[in-house]
XYZ file of C-alpha atoms in Angstrom:
415
model
C 0.000 0.000 0.000
C 1.376 3.417 -0.979
C 2.142 6.104 1.566
C -0.727 8.235 0.243
C -3.210 5.359 0.462
C -2.073 4.617 4.030
C -2.821 8.132 5.166
C -6.109 8.332 3.266
C -7.227 5.163 5.067
C -6.952 6.915 8.425
C -9.388 9.594 7.357
C -11.765 7.211 5.625
C -11.923 5.048 8.755
C -12.627 8.109 10.913
C -15.604 9.006 8.712
C -16.864 5.413 8.605
C -16.793 5.280 12.408
C -19.118 8.290 12.532
C -21.460 6.659 10.039
C -21.543 3.436 12.058
C -22.504 5.419 15.173
C -25.191 7.329 13.224
C -23.294 10.561 13.908
C -22.294 11.429 10.345
C -23.593 14.874 9.435
C -25.213 15.677 6.113
C -25.636 19.328 5.192
C -28.641 20.746 3.395
C -27.719 23.057 0.508
C -30.014 26.038 1.163
C -30.555 29.370 -0.540
C -32.205 32.019 1.582
C -34.208 34.648 -0.289
C -34.461 38.156 1.129
C -38.040 39.017 1.992
C -39.221 35.397 2.081
C -37.570 34.040 5.263
C -38.187 31.421 6.672
C -38.992 30.154 3.161
C -35.898 29.065 1.256
C -34.746 27.005 -1.727
C -33.106 23.628 -1.245
C -30.625 22.556 -3.917
C -30.349 18.822 -4.585
C -28.979 16.676 -7.447
C -32.599 16.258 -8.554
C -33.172 20.015 -8.701
C -34.548 22.837 -6.565
C -37.328 22.410 -4.012
C -38.975 24.905 -1.626
C -38.436 24.445 2.115
C -39.383 26.189 5.347
C -36.512 26.589 7.791
C -37.396 25.813 11.419
C -33.921 25.629 12.960
C -32.198 28.882 12.059
C -30.142 30.792 14.610
C -31.089 33.999 12.789
C -33.670 34.220 15.552
C -35.229 37.539 14.554
C -34.644 37.405 10.814
C -32.316 40.413 11.043
C -30.134 38.883 8.351
C -32.769 39.992 5.828
C -33.729 43.320 7.455
C -33.744 46.018 4.777
C -31.561 48.448 6.744
C -29.011 45.745 7.580
C -28.764 44.561 3.983
C -28.481 48.127 2.729
C -25.711 48.944 5.223
C -23.740 45.931 4.024
C -24.220 46.701 0.326
C -23.506 50.416 0.655
C -20.361 49.849 2.714
C -19.047 47.184 0.332
C -19.497 49.532 -2.607
C -17.727 52.323 -0.734
C -14.950 50.407 1.055
C -14.552 47.161 -0.863
C -14.943 43.505 0.047
C -12.137 42.785 2.497
C -10.610 44.345 5.589
C -7.084 44.443 4.202
C -5.282 43.014 7.192
C -5.215 42.319 10.887
C -6.304 44.960 13.365
C -2.652 45.944 13.846
C -1.804 46.008 10.143
C -4.279 48.371 8.456
C -7.348 46.377 9.494
C -8.782 48.760 12.087
C -11.306 50.248 9.690
C -13.859 52.775 10.867
C -16.948 50.475 10.751
C -15.344 48.019 13.191
C -14.526 50.866 15.571
C -18.130 52.030 15.359
C -19.380 48.473 15.946
C -17.289 48.112 19.092
C -18.689 51.394 20.339
C -22.249 50.150 19.788
C -21.518 46.905 21.658
C -19.873 48.650 24.607
C -22.928 50.904 24.846
C -25.301 47.933 24.523
C -23.802 46.265 27.586
C -23.015 49.481 29.511
C -19.311 48.590 29.602
C -16.190 50.684 29.041
C -15.155 48.866 25.891
C -15.814 45.964 23.538
C -13.616 43.889 21.265
C -14.837 42.150 18.093
C -13.523 38.764 16.930
C -14.135 36.836 13.726
C -16.698 34.537 15.374
C -18.390 33.772 18.668
C -16.350 30.573 18.854
C -13.111 32.538 18.622
C -14.227 35.180 21.118
C -14.861 32.454 23.708
C -11.872 30.257 22.950
C -9.365 33.100 22.878
C -11.129 35.378 25.378
C -11.357 32.850 28.207
C -7.874 31.464 27.637
C -6.249 34.906 27.505
C -8.069 36.287 30.541
C -7.244 33.236 32.661
C -3.596 33.209 31.569
C -3.222 36.845 32.607
C -4.427 36.074 36.160
C -1.681 34.451 38.268
C -2.669 31.050 39.738
C -6.210 31.421 38.338
C -8.716 28.649 39.009
C -11.378 28.399 36.298
C -14.801 27.180 37.416
C -16.830 26.072 34.404
C -20.445 24.907 34.103
C -20.680 21.290 32.963
C -22.896 22.184 29.987
C -20.797 25.050 28.644
C -20.382 25.277 24.875
C -17.418 23.622 23.175
C -15.865 27.024 22.494
C -15.787 27.725 26.223
C -14.375 24.270 26.955
C -11.608 24.906 24.437
C -10.899 28.280 26.025
C -10.621 26.693 29.459
C -8.328 23.975 28.104
C -6.115 26.426 26.219
C -5.662 28.596 29.306
C -3.452 25.947 30.896
C -4.787 26.841 34.358
C -6.351 24.657 37.015
C -10.013 24.025 36.351
C -13.026 22.696 38.228
C -16.284 21.699 36.551
C -19.459 22.363 38.517
C -22.666 20.479 37.862
C -24.997 22.363 35.548
C -26.602 25.322 37.352
C -25.784 23.636 40.694
C -25.054 26.517 43.052
C -24.267 24.301 46.026
C -21.610 22.490 44.027
C -20.214 25.784 42.738
C -20.011 27.233 46.231
C -18.320 24.102 47.517
C -15.631 24.456 44.838
C -15.227 28.157 45.618
C -14.923 27.397 49.313
C -12.238 24.799 48.701
C -10.252 27.270 46.615
C -10.486 29.923 49.329
C -11.170 33.621 49.080
C -7.579 34.585 48.380
C -6.988 32.498 45.274
C -7.911 34.243 41.992
C -10.918 32.573 40.348
C -12.896 32.919 37.118
C -16.457 31.557 36.834
C -17.476 30.898 33.213
C -21.080 30.092 32.331
C -23.847 30.771 29.804
C -27.074 32.686 30.204
C -29.191 30.589 27.815
C -28.071 27.019 27.195
C -28.821 26.387 23.565
C -29.720 22.693 23.587
C -32.036 22.462 26.630
C -33.170 26.080 26.468
C -32.729 26.669 30.190
C -31.313 29.751 31.917
C -28.521 30.220 34.455
C -29.293 31.734 37.889
C -27.184 34.767 37.028
C -27.841 36.840 40.135
C -27.074 33.978 42.510
C -23.870 33.156 40.645
C -22.868 36.810 41.012
C -23.665 36.582 44.747
C -21.259 33.650 45.066
C -18.603 35.404 42.987
C -18.756 38.466 45.233
C -18.752 36.364 48.407
C -15.729 34.292 47.351
C -13.761 36.857 45.364
C -14.203 35.501 41.822
C -14.486 37.131 38.403
C -17.517 36.332 36.233
C -17.562 35.600 32.499
C -20.953 35.035 30.856
C -21.727 33.763 27.363
C -24.904 35.525 26.139
C -24.755 34.360 22.518
C -28.273 32.871 22.549
C -29.692 35.856 24.408
C -28.273 39.073 22.931
C -30.844 40.810 20.782
C -33.619 38.675 22.278
C -33.915 39.626 25.953
C -33.724 42.826 27.949
C -35.161 46.286 27.243
C -32.448 47.004 24.658
C -31.620 43.436 23.703
C -28.470 43.158 25.795
C -29.433 39.697 27.047
C -30.744 37.891 30.096
C -28.352 39.685 32.431
C -29.862 42.996 31.345
C -33.405 41.622 31.638
C -32.719 40.425 35.176
C -30.940 43.623 36.250
C -27.611 41.845 36.747
C -25.575 43.147 33.819
C -23.519 45.570 35.885
C -22.371 42.743 38.169
C -20.844 40.679 35.345
C -17.153 41.301 34.665
C -16.992 40.011 31.080
C -19.954 39.604 28.715
C -19.403 37.585 25.556
C -21.811 37.615 22.651
C -22.245 36.938 18.966
C -23.302 38.948 15.953
C -24.299 35.800 14.044
C -27.557 34.858 15.754
C -30.201 37.420 16.734
C -28.189 40.209 15.069
C -28.170 38.224 11.813
C -24.569 38.867 10.728
C -21.156 37.403 11.648
C -18.602 37.785 14.429
C -18.196 37.497 18.179
C -17.206 39.930 20.886
C -16.476 40.585 24.532
C -17.522 43.658 26.489
C -15.892 44.575 29.793
C -13.897 47.086 31.795
C -11.408 48.972 29.665
C -8.373 47.380 31.293
C -9.675 43.855 30.603
C -10.469 44.605 26.969
C -7.116 46.306 26.420
C -5.262 43.362 27.946
C -7.091 40.866 25.728
C -6.537 43.082 22.687
C -2.832 43.156 23.439
C -2.276 39.489 24.361
C -4.842 37.274 22.581
C -3.384 35.326 19.631
C -6.891 34.658 18.276
C -7.351 38.416 17.950
C -3.846 39.584 17.033
C -3.039 37.112 14.272
C -6.250 37.045 12.240
C -7.736 39.316 9.594
C -10.416 41.749 10.707
C -14.068 41.275 9.792
C -14.745 43.108 6.504
C -16.147 46.645 6.749
C -19.452 45.630 5.126
C -20.108 42.963 7.759
C -19.169 45.318 10.595
C -21.445 48.041 9.243
C -24.346 45.599 8.865
C -23.838 44.276 12.394
C -23.678 47.787 13.861
C -26.918 48.646 12.066
C -28.608 45.551 13.480
C -27.384 46.224 17.026
C -28.464 49.855 16.799
C -31.914 48.906 15.502
C -32.588 46.297 18.193
C -31.515 48.676 20.957
C -34.368 50.964 19.945
C -37.017 48.510 18.738
C -38.815 45.978 20.914
C -41.233 44.925 18.178
C -39.073 42.062 16.919
C -38.542 40.668 20.421
C -42.229 40.882 21.310
C -43.345 39.215 18.074
C -40.673 36.560 18.537
C -41.840 35.638 22.023
C -45.451 35.516 20.830
C -44.646 33.100 18.000
C -42.465 30.952 20.256
C -45.345 30.589 22.717
C -47.768 29.780 19.911
C -45.423 27.098 18.563
C -45.018 25.494 21.976
C -48.785 25.504 22.511
C -49.405 23.844 19.143
C -46.841 21.093 19.707
C -48.048 20.416 23.240
C -51.645 20.199 21.998
C -50.514 17.649 19.415
C -48.988 15.482 22.152
C -45.425 15.942 20.930
C -42.669 15.476 23.545
C -41.096 18.926 23.811
C -38.990 20.020 26.757
C -40.605 22.732 28.846
C -38.212 25.673 28.513
C -38.426 29.324 29.598
C -36.735 30.482 26.393
C -37.178 30.625 22.633
C -35.551 27.217 22.116
C -37.993 24.320 21.608
C -36.277 20.912 21.970
C -38.396 18.061 20.569
C -37.065 14.858 22.109
C -36.427 11.725 20.039
C -33.763 10.019 22.210
C -32.370 7.826 19.435
C -29.780 8.936 16.848
C -31.073 6.860 13.930
C -34.708 7.822 14.504
C -33.721 11.450 14.979
C -32.019 11.464 11.579
C -34.990 9.607 10.055
C -37.431 12.160 11.471
C -35.364 15.043 10.114
C -35.080 13.401 6.694
C -38.820 12.728 6.453
C -39.701 16.271 7.491
C -37.445 17.586 4.729
C -38.181 15.093 1.953
C -41.930 14.633 2.491
C -43.065 17.883 4.117
C -40.469 20.416 2.974
C -39.596 21.402 6.549
C -35.947 21.714 7.525
C -35.033 20.878 11.136
C -31.505 19.562 11.589
C -31.102 16.519 13.915
C -29.051 17.136 17.058
C -27.036 14.078 18.063
C -23.966 13.231 20.161
C -21.516 14.896 20.840
C -23.590 18.091 20.714
C -25.938 16.474 23.245
C -25.418 13.367 25.435
C -26.299 9.984 23.971
C -29.923 9.147 24.648
C -31.018 12.790 24.471
C -31.075 13.182 20.679
C -33.573 15.776 19.530
C -34.913 18.131 16.912
C -34.138 21.695 17.979
C -36.886 24.027 16.812
C -36.341 27.792 16.810
C -39.433 29.801 15.796
C -38.933 33.340 14.552
C -41.255 36.349 14.242
C -41.856 35.243 10.638
C -43.276 31.793 11.461
C -46.952 32.700 11.273
C -50.022 30.749 12.395
C -50.292 28.799 9.134
C -46.653 27.714 9.289
C -47.030 26.700 12.936
C -50.115 24.615 12.151
C -48.298 23.014 9.236
C -45.338 22.155 11.477
C -47.575 20.480 14.058
C -49.405 18.445 11.394
C -46.153 17.347 9.753
C -44.599 16.306 13.049
C -47.660 14.253 13.982
C -47.383 12.445 10.627
C -43.667 11.807 11.096
C -44.076 10.635 14.694
C -46.857 8.267 13.613
C -44.946 6.969 10.595
C -41.829 6.215 12.636
C -43.695 4.888 15.667
C -42.264 7.520 17.970
C -43.993 8.012 21.326
C -46.474 10.827 21.883
C -47.147 12.332 25.291
C -50.928 12.216 24.753
C -52.728 9.103 23.554
C -55.528 11.099 22.004
C -53.100 12.938 19.740
C -51.771 9.669 18.375
C -55.285 8.328 17.857
C -56.346 11.501 16.098
C -53.396 11.182 13.725
C -54.342 7.599 12.913
């Protein structure tokens, strides 16, 4: 066997292992059309077919907002396509400076720093902050996102994992570390798979009692919660107690990029020491201008958030009435439990191929084995007809695959 064939075998076997475990991911080739979201076009070898997207992280549809699109197009025509370099080498263009100003104002912090993605802002932000604190102990929630886990790992500091949202366990770990040792608590506000929320105020109480810094990931909350869309911490009146707020521009704001907002000294230190910031090209001016427009709009307008919450509630009500096994969540995330990887993929495939509804299956390692699910994310644009169509399609799929309902009468009605 040739050297090339030997190496190719390693990669082929890695892919085959995923297929054997029913964890191989297949991507849908989608074309979003401005003004028609959540309707889209699916491209397949057999041709184009219409679909309705039910799993987008563009939670408010801001990616198609007329002002956001116009800001991107106008800026690209005026300033070109690319940023031209890193922030240190000609890449600190005016739109990114304006965007950071908008984000600092959104979170009522001294400063903000924009990264190329939310993943990078977590991975490089957490690792840099912890490395700059001598003898830092990182305390991380057990269900934190992979980007946060990578940031904790890359920091090279001692770490302790506390059980998800378990304040007694967190306090026990803080107590063991002692008040004098520097500590950083990293957690999320909205956990994107189960749709639950962290007890932010009580975590801040513990941080103040035991002398710890706080770092919160608000990526699934910014734009969606709070009077100006600054997230759950703003909604709950706790934003001023958080040391570092991390967010994304790629979900409710409908664009691309991640950021941190914090005290000026923290942001300046990360700016000056973080490899994931220093050694990468800046977001293009057009993207920064579009994101700033979206942030600015959602600070002033509550209409999108109110409509979003209304449609989320309507979707939950319809699925519950149909006897479908959704998790009861206090957020906009609607997990529909399947609990089997093969059936989860089969349900997703049937929804797409038979009903023209796109909901990506969520399997291990994104969620633990045995908790496989369809993750539904309604938007303000999923109207009553689309919600009714979703419920009917899911009942048909559940019946066809023999999946369990929570209400016998719903199953009988479908038969």
